[in-house]
Coordinates of N, CA and C in Angstrom, one line a residue:
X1 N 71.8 115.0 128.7 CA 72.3 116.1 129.6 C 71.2 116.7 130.4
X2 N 70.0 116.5 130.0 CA 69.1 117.8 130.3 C 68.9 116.6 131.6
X3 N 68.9 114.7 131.7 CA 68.7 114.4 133.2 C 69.7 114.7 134.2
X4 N 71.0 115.9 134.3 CA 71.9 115.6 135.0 C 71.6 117.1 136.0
X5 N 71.6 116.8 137.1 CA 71.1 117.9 138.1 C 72.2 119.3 137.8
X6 N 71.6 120.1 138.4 CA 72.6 121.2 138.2 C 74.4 120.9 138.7
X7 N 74.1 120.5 140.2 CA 75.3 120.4 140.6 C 75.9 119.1 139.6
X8 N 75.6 118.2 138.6 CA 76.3 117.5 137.6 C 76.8 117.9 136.7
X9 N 76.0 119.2 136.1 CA 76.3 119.9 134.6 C 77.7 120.5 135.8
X10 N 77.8 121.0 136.8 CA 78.7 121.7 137.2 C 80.2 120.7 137.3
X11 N 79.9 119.7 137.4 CA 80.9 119.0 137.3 C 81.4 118.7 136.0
X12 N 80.3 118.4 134.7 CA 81.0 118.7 133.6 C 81.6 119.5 132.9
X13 N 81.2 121.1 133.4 CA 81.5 122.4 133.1 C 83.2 122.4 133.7
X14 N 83.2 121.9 135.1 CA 84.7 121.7 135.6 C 85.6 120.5 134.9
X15 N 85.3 119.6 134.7 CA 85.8 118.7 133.8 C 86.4 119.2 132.4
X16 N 85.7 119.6 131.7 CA 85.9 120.5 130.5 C 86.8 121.4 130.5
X17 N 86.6 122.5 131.2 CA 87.5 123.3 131.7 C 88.9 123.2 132.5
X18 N 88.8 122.1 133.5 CA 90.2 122.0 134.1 C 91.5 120.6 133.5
X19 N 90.1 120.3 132.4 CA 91.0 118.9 131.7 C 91.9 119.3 130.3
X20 N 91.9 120.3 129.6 CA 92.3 120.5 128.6 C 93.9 120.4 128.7
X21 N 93.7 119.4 127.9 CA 95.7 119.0 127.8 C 96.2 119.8 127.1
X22 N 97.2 120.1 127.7 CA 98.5 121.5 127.0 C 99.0 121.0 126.0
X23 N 99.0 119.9 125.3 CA 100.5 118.9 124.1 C 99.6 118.2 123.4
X24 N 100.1 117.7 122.3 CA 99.7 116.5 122.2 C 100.4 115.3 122.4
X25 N 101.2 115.6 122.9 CA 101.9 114.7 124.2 C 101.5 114.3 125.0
X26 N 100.9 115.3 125.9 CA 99.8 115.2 126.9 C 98.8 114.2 126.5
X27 N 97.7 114.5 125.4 CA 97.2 113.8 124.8 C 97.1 112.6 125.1
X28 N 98.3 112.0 124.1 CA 99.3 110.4 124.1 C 99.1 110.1 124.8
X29 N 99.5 110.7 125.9 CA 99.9 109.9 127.5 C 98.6 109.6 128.2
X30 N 97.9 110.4 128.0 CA 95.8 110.1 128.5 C 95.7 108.6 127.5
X31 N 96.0 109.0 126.3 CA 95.0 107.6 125.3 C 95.7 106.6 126.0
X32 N 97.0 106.4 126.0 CA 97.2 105.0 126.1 C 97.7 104.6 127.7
X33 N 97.4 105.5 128.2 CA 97.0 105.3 130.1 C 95.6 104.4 130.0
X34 N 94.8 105.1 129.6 CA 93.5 104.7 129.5 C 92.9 103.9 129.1
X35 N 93.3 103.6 127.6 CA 92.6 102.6 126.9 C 93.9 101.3 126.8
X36 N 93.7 100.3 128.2 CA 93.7 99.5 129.2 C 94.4 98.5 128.1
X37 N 92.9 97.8 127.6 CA 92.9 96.6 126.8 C 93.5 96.7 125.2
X38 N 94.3 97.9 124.9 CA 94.6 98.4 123.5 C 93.6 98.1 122.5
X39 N 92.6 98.2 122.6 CA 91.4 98.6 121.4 C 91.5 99.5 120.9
X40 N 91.9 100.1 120.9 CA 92.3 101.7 120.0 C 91.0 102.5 120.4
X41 N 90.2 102.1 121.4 CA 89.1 102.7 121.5 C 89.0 103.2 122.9
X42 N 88.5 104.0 124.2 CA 87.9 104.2 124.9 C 86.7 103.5 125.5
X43 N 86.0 103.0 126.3 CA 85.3 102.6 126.2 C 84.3 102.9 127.6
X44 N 83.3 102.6 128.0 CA 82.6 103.5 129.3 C 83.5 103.1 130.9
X45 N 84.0 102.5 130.8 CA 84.7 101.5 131.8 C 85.9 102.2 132.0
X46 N 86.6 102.7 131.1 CA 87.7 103.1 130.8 C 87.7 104.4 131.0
X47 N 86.4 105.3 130.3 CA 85.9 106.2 130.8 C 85.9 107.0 131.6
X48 N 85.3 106.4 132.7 CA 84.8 106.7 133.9 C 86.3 106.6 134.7
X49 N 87.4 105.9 134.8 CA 88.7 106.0 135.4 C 89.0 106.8 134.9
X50 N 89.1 107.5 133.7 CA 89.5 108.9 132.5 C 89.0 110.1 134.1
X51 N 87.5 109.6 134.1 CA 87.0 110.8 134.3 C 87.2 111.3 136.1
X52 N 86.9 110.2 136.6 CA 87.5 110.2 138.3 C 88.3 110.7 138.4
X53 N 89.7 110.1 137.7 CA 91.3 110.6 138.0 C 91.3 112.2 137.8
X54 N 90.7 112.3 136.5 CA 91.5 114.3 136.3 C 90.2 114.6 137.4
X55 N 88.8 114.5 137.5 CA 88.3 115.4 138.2 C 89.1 115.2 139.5
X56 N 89.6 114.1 140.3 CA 90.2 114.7 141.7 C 91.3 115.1 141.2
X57 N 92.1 115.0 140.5 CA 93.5 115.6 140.2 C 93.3 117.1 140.2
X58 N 92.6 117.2 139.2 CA 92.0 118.8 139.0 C 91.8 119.6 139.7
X59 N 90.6 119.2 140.7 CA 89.9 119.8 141.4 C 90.2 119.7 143.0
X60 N 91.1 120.3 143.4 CA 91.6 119.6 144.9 C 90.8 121.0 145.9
X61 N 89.9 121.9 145.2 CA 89.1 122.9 146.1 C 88.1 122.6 145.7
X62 N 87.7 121.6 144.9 CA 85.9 121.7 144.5 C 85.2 120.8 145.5
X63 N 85.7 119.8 146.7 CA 85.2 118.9 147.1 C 85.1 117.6 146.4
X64 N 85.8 117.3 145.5 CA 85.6 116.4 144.9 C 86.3 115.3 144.7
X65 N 87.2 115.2 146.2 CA 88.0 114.4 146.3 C 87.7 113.3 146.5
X66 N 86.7 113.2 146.9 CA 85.8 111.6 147.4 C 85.1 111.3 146.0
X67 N 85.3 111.9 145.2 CA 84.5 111.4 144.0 C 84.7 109.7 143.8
X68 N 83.7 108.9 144.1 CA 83.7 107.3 144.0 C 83.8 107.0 142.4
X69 N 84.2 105.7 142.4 CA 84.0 105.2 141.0 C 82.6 105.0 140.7
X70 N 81.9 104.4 141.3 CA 80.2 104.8 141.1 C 79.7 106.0 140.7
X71 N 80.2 106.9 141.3 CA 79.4 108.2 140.7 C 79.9 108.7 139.2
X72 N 81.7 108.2 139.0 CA 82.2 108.3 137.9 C 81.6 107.5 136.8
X73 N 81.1 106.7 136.9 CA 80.7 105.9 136.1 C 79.4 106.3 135.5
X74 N 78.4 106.8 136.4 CA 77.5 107.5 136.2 C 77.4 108.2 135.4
X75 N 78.8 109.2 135.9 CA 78.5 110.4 134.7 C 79.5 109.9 133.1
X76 N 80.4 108.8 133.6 CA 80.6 108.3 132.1 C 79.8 108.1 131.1
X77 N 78.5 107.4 131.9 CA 76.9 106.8 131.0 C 76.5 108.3 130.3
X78 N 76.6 108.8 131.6 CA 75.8 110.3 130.9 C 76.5 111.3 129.9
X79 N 77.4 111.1 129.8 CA 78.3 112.2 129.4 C 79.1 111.9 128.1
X80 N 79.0 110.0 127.7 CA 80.0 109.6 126.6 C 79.4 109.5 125.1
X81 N 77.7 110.1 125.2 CA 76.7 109.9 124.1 C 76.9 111.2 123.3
X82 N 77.1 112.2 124.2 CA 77.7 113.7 123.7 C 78.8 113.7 123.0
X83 N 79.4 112.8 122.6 CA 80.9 112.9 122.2 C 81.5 111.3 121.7
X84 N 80.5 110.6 121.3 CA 80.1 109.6 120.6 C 79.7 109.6 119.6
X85 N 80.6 110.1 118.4 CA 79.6 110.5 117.1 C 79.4 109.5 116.2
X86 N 79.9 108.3 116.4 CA 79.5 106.8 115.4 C 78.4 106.5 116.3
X87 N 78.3 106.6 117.2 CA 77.1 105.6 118.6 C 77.6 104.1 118.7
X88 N 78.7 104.2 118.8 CA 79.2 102.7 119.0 C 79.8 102.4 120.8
X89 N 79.4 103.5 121.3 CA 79.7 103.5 122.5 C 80.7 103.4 123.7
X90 N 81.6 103.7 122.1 CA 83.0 103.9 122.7 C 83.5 105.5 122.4
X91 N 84.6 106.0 122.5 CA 85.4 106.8 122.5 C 86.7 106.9 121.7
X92 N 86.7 106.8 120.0 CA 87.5 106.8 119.3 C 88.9 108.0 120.4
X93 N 90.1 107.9 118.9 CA 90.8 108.9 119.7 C 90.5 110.3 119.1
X94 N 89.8 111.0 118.0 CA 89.2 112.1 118.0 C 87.8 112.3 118.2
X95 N 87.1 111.5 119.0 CA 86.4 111.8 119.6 C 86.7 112.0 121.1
X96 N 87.6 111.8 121.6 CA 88.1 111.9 122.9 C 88.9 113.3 122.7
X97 N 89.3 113.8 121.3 CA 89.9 114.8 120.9 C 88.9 116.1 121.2
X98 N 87.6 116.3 120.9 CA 87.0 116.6 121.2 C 86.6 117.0 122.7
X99 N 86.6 115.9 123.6 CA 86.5 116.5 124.8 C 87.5 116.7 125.4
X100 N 88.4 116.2 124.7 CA 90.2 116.9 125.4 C 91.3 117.3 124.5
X101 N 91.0 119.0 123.9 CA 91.6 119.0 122.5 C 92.8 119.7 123.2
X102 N 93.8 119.1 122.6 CA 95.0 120.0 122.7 C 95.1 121.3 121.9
X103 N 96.3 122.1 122.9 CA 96.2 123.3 122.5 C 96.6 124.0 121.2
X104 N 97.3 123.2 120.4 CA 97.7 123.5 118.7 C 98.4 122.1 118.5
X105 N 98.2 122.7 116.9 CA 99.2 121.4 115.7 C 100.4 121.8 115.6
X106 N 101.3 121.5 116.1 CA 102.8 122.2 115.5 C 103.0 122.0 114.4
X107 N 102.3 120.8 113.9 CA 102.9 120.0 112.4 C 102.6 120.5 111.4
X108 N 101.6 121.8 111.9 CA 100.6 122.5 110.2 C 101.4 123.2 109.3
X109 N 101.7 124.0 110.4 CA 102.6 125.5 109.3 C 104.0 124.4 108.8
X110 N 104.9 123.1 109.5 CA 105.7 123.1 108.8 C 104.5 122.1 107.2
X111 N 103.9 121.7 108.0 CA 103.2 120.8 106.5 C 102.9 122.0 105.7
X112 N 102.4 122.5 105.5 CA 102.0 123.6 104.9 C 103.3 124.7 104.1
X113 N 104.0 124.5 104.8 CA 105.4 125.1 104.3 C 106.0 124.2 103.0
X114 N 106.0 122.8 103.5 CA 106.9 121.8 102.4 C 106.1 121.5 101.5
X115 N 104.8 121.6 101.9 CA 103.5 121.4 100.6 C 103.6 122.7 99.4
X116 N 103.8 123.5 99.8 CA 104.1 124.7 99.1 C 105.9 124.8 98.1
X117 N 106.1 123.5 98.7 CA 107.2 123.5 98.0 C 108.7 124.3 98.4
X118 N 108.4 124.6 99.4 CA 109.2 125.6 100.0 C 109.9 124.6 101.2
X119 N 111.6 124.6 101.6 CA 112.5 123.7 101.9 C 112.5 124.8 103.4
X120 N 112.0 123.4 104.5 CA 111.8 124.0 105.8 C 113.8 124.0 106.2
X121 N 113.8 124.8 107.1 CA 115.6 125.7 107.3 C 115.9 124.1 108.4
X122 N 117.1 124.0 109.1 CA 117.1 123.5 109.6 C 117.4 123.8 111.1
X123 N 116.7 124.9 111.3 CA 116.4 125.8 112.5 C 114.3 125.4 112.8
X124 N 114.0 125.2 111.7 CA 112.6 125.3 111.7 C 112.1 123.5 111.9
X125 N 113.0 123.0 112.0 CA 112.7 121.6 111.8 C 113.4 121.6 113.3
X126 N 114.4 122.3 113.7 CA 114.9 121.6 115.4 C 113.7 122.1 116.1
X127 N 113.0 123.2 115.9 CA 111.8 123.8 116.7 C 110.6 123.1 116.7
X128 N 110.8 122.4 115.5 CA 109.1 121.3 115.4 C 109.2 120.0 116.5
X129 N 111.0 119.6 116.2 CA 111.4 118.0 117.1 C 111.0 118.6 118.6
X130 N 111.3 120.1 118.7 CA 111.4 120.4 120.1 C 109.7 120.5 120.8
X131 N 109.4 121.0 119.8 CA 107.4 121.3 120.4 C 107.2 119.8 121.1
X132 N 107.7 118.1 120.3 CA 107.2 117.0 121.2 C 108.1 116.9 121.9
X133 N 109.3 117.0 121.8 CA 110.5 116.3 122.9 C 110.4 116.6 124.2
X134 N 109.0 116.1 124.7 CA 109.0 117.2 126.1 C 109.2 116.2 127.2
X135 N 109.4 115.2 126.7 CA 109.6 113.7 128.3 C 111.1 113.1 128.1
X136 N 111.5 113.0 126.9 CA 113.1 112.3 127.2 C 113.8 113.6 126.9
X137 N 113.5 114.7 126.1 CA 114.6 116.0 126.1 C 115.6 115.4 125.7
X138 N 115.7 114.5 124.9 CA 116.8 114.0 124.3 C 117.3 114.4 122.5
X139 N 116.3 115.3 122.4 CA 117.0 115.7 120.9 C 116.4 114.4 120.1
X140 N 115.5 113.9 120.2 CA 114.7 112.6 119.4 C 113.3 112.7 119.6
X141 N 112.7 112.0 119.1 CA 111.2 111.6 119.1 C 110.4 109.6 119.7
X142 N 110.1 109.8 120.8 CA 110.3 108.5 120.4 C 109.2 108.0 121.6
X143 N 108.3 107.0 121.8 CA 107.5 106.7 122.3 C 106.3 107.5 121.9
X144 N 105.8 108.4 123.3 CA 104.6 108.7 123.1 C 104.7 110.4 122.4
X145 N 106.0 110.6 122.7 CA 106.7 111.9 121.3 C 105.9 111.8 120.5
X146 N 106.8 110.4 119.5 CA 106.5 110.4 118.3 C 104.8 110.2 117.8
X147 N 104.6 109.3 119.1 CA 102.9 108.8 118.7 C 102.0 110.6 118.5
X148 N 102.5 111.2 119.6 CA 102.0 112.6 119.1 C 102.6 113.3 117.7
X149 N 103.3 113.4 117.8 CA 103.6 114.1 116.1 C 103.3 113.4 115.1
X150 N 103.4 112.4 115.2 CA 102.0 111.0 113.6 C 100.4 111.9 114.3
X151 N 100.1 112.0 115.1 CA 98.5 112.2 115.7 C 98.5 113.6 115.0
X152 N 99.3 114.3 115.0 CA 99.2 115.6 114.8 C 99.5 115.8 113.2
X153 N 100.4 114.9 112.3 CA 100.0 115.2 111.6 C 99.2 114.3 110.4
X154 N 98.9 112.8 110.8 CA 97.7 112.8 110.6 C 96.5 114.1 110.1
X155 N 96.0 115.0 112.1 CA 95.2 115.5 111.7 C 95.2 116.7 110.8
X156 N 96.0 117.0 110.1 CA 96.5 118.2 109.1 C 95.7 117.6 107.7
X157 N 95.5 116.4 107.4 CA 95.1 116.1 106.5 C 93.4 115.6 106.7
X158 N 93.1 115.3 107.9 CA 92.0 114.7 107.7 C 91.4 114.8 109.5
X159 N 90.2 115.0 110.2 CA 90.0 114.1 111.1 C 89.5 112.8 111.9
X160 N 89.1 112.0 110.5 CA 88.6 110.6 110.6 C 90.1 109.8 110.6
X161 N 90.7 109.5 111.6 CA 91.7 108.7 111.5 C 91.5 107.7 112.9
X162 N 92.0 106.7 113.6 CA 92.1 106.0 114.6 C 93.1 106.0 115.1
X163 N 93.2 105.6 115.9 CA 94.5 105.3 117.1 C 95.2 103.9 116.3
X164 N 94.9 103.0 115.3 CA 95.6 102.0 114.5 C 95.8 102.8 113.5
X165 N 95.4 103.6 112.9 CA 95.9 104.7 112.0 C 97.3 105.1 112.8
X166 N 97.2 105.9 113.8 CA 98.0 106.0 114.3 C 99.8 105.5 114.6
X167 N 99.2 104.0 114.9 CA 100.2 103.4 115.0 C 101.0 102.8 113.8
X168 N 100.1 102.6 113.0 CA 100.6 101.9 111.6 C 101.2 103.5 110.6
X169 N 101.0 104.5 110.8 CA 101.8 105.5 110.6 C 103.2 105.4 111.5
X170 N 103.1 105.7 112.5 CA 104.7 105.5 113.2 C 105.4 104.4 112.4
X171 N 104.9 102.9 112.3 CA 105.7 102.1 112.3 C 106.4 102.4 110.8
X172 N 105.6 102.7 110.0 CA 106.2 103.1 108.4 C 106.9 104.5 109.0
X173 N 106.9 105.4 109.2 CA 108.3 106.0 109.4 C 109.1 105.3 110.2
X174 N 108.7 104.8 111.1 CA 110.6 104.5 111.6 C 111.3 103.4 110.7
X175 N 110.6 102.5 109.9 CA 110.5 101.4 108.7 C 111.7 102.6 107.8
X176 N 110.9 103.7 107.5 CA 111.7 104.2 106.5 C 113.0 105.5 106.4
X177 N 111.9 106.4 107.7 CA 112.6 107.4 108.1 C 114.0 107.4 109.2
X178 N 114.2 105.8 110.0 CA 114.3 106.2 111.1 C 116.0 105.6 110.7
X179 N 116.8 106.3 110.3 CA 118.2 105.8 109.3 C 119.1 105.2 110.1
X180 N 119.4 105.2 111.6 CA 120.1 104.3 112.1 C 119.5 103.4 113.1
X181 N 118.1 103.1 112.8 CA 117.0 102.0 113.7 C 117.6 101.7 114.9
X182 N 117.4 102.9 115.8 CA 117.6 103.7 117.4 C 116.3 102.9 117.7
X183 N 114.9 103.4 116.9 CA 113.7 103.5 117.6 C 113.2 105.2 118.0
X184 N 114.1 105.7 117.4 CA 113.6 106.9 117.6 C 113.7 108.1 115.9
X185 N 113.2 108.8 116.3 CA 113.4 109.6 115.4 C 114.1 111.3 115.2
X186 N 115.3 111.7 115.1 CA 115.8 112.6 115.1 C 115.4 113.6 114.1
X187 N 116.7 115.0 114.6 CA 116.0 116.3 113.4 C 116.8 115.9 112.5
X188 N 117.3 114.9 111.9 CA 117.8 114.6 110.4 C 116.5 114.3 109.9
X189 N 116.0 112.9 110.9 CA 115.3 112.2 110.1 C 114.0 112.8 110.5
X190 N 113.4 113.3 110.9 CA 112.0 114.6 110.9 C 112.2 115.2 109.9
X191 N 113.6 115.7 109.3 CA 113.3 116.8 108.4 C 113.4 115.6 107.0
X192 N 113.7 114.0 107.4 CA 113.4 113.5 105.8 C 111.8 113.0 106.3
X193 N 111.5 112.9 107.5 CA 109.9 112.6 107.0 C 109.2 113.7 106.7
X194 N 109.3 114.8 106.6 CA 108.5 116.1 105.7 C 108.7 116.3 104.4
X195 N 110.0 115.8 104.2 CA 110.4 116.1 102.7 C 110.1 114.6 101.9
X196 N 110.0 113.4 102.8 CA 109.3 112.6 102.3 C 107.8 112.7 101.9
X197 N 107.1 113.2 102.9 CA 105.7 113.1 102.6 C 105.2 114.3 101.6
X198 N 106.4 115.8 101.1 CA 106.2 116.8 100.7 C 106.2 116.2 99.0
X199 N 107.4 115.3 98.8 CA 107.3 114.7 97.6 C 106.5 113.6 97.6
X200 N 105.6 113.1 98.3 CA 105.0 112.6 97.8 C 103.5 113.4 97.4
X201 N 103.5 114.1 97.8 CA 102.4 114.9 97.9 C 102.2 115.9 96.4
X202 N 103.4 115.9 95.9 CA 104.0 116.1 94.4 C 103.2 115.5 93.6
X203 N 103.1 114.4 93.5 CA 102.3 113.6 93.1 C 100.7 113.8 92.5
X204 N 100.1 114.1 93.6 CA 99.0 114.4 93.4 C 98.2 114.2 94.7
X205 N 97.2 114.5 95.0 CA 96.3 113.5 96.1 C 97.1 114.1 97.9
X206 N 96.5 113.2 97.9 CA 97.0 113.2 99.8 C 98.4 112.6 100.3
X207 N 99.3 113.4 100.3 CA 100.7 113.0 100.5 C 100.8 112.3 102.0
X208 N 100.1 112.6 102.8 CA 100.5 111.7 104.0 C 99.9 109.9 103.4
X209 N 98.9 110.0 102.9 CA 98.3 108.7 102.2 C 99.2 108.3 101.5
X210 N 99.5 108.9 100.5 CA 100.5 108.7 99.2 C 101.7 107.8 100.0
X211 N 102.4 109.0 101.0 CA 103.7 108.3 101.7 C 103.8 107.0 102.3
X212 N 102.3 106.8 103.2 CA 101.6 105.5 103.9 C 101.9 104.7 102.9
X213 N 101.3 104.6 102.2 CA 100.8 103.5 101.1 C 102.0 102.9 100.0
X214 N 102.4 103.7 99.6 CA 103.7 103.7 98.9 C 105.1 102.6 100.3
X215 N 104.8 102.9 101.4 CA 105.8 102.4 102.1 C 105.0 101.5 103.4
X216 N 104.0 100.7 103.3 CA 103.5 100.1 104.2 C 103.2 98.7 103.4
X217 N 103.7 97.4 104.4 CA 103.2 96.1 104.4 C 101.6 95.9 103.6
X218 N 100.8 97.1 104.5 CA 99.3 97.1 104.1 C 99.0 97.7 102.6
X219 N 98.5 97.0 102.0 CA 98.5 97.5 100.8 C 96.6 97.1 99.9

């Protein structure tokens, strides 16, 4: 950082600041816009289109509408080592969480509720379906929805997870939760994947683990 001229740091200062995604919907829809080749990873290439797009999207008074792919690329090199915490030179998905953290977990207080052993109302479970349902508004969960509420509650339990984490969580709920195989997930079946992973969690150990593992191919 310390080679990046002032007016650079100013662009990452605006980057930071005018990129923060409102959802983790929003989120979703960044990871797998971006990461092209489905590596589950980010990578400097991929980056640097990340980075181009929101700075002109963003910034339509900063002059930075001409921003070239060359210069984005530049500051991809510069910018992707700060937020590269394996040094593998890519951009996991919480490492990209980091430089684009959404603004809350919805999934905590109910995880935290059913872990307590305490039976979420089914007022409190249409409010949780509602925090993702923000692109079909269809009273379901489904695409980059659902990929957000697995991301979100994943992170309740841990922050080392991957974007195949990710996915291999969705596919065991809808495997198990998803009771008339729509492809989506409704507030019946949200309110059996909390009460599934609550009792598993009964158990002992890490209930989202416990739930995985207990109901996945991978073993």
């Amino acid at each position: 950082m310390a080679k990046l001229l002032p007016v650079e740091l100013g662009v990452f200062v605006l980057f930071r600041s005018d990129s923060r995604t409102k959802t983790a919907v929003e989120f979703m829809d960044l990871w797998k816009k971006y990461d092209k080749d489905l590596s589950g990873t980010i990578d400097c290439n991929e980056f640097a289109l990340l980075l181009g797009d929101m700075l002109r999207a963003g910034s339509p008074t900063s002059g930075l509408q001409g921003f070239d792919h060359k210069k984005a690329e530049d500051y991809a090199k510069a910018f992707l080592p700060f937020f590269d915490i394996d040094h593998d030179g890519k951009l996991g998905l919480n490492e990209l969480a980091r430089l684009l953290p959404s603004k809350e977990n919805f999934v905590q207080l109910a995880v935290d509720k059913a872990f307590s052993f305490e039976a979420l109302t089914a007022a409190e479970v249409q409010t949780l379906l509602g925090k993702y349902d923000k692109q079909s508004v269809n009273g379901t969960l489904e695409g980059n929805e659902l990929s957000a509420f697995v991301r979100d509650l994943l992170a309740t339990g841990s922050d080392k997870f991957t974007a195949e984490d990710v996915r291999d969580l969705e596919k065991v709920i809808l495997k198990t939760c998803d009771l008339d195989k729509n492809g989506s997930i409704d507030v019946k079946e949200l309110a059996l994947v909390i009460k599934s992973i609550a009792n598993a969690k009964q158990k002992g150990g890490d209930g989202i683990y416990k739930f995985y593992h207990s109901r996945s191919d991978k073993k």
